[in-house]
Short mmCIF file of C-alpha atoms in Angstrom, two decimals:
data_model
loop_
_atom_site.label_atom_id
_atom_site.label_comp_id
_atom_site.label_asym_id
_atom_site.label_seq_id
_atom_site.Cartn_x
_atom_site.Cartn_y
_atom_site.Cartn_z
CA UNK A 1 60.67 97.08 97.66
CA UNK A 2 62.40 96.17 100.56
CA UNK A 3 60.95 94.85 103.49
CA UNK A 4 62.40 95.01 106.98
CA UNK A 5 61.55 91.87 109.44
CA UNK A 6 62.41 91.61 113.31
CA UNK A 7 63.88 88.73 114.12
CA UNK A 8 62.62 86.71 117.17
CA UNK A 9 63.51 87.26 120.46
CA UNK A 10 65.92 84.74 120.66
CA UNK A 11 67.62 86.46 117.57
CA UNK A 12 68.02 89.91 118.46
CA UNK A 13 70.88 90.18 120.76
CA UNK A 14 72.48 88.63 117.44
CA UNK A 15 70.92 89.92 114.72
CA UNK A 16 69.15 92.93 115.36
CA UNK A 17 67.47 93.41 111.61
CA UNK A 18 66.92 91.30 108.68
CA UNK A 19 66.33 93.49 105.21
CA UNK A 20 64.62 91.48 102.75
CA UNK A 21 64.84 92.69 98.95
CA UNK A 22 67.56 94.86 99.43
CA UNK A 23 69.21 96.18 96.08
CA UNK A 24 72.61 97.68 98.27
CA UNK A 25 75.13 96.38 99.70
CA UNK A 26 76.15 93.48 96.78
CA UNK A 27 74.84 92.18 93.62
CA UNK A 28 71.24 91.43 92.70
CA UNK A 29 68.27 91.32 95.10
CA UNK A 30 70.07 90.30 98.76
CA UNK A 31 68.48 89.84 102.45
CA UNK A 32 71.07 91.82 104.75
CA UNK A 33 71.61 90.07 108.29
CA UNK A 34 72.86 93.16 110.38
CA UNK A 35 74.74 92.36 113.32
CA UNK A 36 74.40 93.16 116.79
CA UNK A 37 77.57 95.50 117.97
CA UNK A 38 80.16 97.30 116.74
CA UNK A 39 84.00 98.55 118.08
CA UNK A 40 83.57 101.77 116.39
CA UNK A 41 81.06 104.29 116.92
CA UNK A 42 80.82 106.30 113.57
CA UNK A 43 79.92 109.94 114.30
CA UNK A 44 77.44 109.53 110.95
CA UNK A 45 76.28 106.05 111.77
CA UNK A 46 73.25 105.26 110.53
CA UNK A 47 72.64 102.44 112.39
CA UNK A 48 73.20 104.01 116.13
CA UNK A 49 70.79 101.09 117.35
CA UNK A 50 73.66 98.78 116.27
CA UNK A 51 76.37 100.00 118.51
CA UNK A 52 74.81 98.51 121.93
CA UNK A 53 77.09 95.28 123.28
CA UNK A 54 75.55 91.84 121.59
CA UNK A 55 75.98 88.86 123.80
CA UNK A 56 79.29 87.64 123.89
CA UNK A 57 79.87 84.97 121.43
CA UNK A 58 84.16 84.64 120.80
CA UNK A 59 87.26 85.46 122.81
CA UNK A 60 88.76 88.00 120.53
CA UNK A 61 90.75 91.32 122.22
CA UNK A 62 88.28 92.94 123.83
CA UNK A 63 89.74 96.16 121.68
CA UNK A 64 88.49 95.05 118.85
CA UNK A 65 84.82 93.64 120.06
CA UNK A 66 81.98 95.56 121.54
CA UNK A 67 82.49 95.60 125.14
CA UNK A 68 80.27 93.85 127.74
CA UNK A 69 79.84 90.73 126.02
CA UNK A 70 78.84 87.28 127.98
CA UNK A 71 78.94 83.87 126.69
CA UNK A 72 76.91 81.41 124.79
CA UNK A 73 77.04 78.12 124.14
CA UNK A 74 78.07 76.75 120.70
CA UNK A 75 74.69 74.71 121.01
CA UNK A 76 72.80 78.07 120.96
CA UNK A 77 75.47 78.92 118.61
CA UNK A 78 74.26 75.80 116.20
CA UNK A 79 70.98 76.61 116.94
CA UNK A 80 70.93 80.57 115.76
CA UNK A 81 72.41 79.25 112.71
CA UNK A 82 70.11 76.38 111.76
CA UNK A 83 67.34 79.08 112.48
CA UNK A 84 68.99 82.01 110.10
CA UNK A 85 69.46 79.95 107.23
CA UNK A 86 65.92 79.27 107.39
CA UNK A 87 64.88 82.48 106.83
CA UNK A 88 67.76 83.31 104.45
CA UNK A 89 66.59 80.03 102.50
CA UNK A 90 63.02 82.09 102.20
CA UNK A 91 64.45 84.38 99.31
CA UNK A 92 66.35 81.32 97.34
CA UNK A 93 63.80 82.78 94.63
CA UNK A 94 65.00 85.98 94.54
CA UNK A 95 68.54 85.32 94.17
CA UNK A 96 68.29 82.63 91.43
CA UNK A 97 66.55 85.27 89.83
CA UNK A 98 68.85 88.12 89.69
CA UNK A 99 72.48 86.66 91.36
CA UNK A 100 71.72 88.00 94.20
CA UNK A 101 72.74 85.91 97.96
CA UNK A 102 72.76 87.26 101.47
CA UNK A 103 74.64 90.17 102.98
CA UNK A 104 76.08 90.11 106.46
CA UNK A 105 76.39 93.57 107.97
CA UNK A 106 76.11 95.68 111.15
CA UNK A 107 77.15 96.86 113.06
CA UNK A 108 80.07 94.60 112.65
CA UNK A 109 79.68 90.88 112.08
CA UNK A 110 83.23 90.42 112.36
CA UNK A 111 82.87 91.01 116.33
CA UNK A 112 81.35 87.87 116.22
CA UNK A 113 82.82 85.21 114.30
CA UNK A 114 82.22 82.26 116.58
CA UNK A 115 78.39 83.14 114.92
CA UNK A 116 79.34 84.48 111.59
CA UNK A 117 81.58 81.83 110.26
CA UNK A 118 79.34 78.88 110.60
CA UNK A 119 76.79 80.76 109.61
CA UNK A 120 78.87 81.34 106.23
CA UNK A 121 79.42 78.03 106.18
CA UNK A 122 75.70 76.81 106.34
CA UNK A 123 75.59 79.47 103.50
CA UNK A 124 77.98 77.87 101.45
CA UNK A 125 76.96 74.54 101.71
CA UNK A 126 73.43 76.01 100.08
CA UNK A 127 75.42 78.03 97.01
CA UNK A 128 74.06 81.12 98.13
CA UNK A 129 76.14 84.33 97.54
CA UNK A 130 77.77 85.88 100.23
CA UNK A 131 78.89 89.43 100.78
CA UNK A 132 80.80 90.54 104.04
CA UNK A 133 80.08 93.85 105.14
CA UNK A 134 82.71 95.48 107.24
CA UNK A 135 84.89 98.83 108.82
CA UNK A 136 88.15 95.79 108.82
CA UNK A 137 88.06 96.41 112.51
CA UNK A 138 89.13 93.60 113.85
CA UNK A 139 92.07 91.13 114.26
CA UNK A 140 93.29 89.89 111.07
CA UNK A 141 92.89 86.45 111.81
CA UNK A 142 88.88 86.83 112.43
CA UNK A 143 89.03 88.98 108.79
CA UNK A 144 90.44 86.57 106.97
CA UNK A 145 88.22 83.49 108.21
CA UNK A 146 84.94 85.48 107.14
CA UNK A 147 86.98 87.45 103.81
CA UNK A 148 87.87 83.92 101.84
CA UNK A 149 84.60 82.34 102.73
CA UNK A 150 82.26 85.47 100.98
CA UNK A 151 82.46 85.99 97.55
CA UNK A 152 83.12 89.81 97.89
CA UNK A 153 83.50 91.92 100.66
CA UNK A 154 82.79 95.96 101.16
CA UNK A 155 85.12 97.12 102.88
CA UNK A 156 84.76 101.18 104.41
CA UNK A 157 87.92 103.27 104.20
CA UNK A 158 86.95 106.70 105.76
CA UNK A 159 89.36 109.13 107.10
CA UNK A 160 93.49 108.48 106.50
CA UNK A 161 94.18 110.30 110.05
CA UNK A 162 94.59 108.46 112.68
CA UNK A 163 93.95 110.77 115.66
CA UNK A 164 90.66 112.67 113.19
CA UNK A 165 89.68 108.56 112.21
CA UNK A 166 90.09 108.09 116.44
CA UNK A 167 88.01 111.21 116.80
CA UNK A 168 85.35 110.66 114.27
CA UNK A 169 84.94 106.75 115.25
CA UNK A 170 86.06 105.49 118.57
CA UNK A 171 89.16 104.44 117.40
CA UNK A 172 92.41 104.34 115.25
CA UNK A 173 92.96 103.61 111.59
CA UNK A 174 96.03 101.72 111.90
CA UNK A 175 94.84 98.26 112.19
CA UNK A 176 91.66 98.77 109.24
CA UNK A 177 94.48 99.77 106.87
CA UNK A 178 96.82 97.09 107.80
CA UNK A 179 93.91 94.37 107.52
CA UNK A 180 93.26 95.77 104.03
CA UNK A 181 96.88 95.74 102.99
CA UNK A 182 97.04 91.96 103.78
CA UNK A 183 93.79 90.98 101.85
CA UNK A 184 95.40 92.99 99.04
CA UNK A 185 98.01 90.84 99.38
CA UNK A 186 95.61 87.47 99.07
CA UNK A 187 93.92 88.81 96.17
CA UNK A 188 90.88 88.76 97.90
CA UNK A 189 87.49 89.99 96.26
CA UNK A 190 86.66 93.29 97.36
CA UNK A 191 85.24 96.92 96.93
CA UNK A 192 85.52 99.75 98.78
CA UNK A 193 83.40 102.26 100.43
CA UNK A 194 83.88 105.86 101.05
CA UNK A 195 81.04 107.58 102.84
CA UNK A 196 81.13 111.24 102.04
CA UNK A 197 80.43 113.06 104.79
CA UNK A 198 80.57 117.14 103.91
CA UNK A 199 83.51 118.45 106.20
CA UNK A 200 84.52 115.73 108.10
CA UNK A 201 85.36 112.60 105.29
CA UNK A 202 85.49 114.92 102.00
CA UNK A 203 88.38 117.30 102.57
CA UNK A 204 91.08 117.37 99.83
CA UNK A 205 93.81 116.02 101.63
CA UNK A 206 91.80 113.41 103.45
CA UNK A 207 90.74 112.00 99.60
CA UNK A 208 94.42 112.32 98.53
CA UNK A 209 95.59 110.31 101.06
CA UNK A 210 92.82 107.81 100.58
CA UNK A 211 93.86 107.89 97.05
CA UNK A 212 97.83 107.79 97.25
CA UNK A 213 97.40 104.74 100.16
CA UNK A 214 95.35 102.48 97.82
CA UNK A 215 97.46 102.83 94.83
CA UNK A 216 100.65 102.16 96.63
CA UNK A 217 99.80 99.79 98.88
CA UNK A 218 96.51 97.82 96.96
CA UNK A 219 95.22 96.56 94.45
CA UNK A 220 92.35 97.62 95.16
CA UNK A 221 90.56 100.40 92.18
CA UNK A 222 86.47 100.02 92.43
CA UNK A 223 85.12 102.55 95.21
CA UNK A 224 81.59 102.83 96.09
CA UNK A 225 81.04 106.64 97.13
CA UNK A 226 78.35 106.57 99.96
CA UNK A 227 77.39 109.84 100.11
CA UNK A 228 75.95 111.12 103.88
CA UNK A 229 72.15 111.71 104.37
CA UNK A 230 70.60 113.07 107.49
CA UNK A 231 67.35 111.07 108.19
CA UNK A 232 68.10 108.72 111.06
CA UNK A 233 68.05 112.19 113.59
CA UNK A 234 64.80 110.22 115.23
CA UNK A 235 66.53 106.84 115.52
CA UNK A 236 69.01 108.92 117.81
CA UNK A 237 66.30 110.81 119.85
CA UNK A 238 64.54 107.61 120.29
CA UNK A 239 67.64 105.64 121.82
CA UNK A 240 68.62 109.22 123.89
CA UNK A 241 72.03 109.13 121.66
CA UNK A 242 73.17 112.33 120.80
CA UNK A 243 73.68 112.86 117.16
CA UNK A 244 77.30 114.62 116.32
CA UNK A 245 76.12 115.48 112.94
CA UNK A 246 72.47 116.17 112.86
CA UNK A 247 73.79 119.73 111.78
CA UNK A 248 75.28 118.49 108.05
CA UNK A 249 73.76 118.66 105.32
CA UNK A 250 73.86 115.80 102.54
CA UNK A 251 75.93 116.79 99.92
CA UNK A 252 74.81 118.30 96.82
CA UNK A 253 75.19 116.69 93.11
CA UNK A 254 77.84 119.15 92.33
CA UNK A 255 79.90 117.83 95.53
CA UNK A 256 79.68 114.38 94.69
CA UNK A 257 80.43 114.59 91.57
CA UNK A 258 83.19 116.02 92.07
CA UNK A 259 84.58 113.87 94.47
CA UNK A 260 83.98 111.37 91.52
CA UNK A 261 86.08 112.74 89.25
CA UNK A 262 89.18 113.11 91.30
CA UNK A 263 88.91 109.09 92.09
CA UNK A 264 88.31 109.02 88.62
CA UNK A 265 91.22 110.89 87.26
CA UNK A 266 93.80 109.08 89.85
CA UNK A 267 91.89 105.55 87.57
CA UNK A 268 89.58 103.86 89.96
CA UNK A 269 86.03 102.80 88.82
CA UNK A 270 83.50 104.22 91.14
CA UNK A 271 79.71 104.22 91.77
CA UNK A 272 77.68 106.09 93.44
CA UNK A 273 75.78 104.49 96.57
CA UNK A 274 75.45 100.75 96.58
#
């Protein structure tokens, strides 16, 4: 079952939740680190709480962090690692057990590597498996640092359009697809995600351009269909966010099956949630 744990005080502009036994979101049993901040701001986001600045812990192009950031020292830095680890090192049991590791996700850790990477490292250095969670928002440079070190990535690829992907999210799809073009392109390992949102993500020519991308430009074939659900309305009302789709409805079995089937048909392996 898993088991959510606030972190301490002096964690939380960083890492605002740590899930513990957590069967999504990579192989096996995993504790998921998610991240404090995020450049997009997803109209289905799940994780609303995530999109408020973190503290300020790289100099990347401020278009491609959360805004508002302020410094910190890379002895806090060493610090917030030494002290994550720890807890990570609490479930060593759990992954032996069933190949499971740790999952960074957000948010978006990539908006702050200057925390993530050594903290990947530490991983590393204690064989535990490591799955980056992330939109590919960010400048390729940052991607690739955290992509080689984790042993597979999930990578989202949501709506093709770049003015609907600007409206739906914050911001344009140019540089996610680019970012995934060049990972293609170092072989990384990597699935994607597709969240199926009923009218906005799930429209025929949105999934055929999805579909017609990939296959030209990737080698990408394994898609994780993430299909929307609508029961984070009170996480929104809570943090006075208004909540652009708390009129959907999830979609039904019908829907996402068949959604399935045309990823199917066009050869890529999919799953449903995960």
């Amino acid at each position: 079952m898993e088991k959510v744990v606030k972190p301490r005080a002096d964690i939380t502009p960083h890492i605002f939740k740590i899930q513990r036994y957590s069967i999504h979101d990579g192989p096996g049993i995993r504790t998921t680190l998610f991240f404090q901040g995020c450049p997009l701001s997803c109209s289905w986001c799940h994780n609303p709480e995530s999109q408020a600045a973190p503290v300020r812990i790289g100099s990347q192009n401020r278009d491609v962090t959360a805004p508002g950031q302020v410094p910190i020292s890379p002895v806090q830095v060493k610090d917030l690692v030494e002290i994550l680890v720890r807890e990570i090192k609490k479930d060593l049991i759990f992954f032996d057990e069933s190949n499971g590791g740790v999952t960074f996700s957000g948010g978006e850790p990539l908006s702050n590597p200057r925390l993530l990477l050594p903290l990947m490292d530490a991983c590393r250095q204690e064989h535990i498996h490591i799955c980056l969670d992330t939109s590919g928002f960010a400048p390729f440079t940052v991607l690739k640092e955290a992509a080689t070190r984790a042993d597979l990535v999930l990578y989202d690829i949501k709506v093709m359009d770049n003015l609907a992907h600007r409206a739906l999210t914050g911001k344009p799809v140019d540089l996610i697809l680019e970012n995934l073009k060049k990972l293609s392109d170092l072989k990384i390992n990597l699935k994607l995600r597709f969240p199926l949102v009923p009218t906005l993500t799930d429209t025929q020519e949105n999934i055929g351009r999805i579909i017609d991308f990939l296959v030209k430009e990737t080698i990408y074939r394994d898609i994780h269909i993430l299909p929307f659900h609508n029961t984070v309305d009170g996480k929104y009302r809570m943090l006075k966010m208004e909540n652009h789709c708390k009129h959907l409805h999830p979609p039904t079995d019908d829907q996402v099956e068949n959604i399935q089937q045309i990823f199917v048909a066009s050869g890529f392996q999919t799953t449903i949630g995960g």
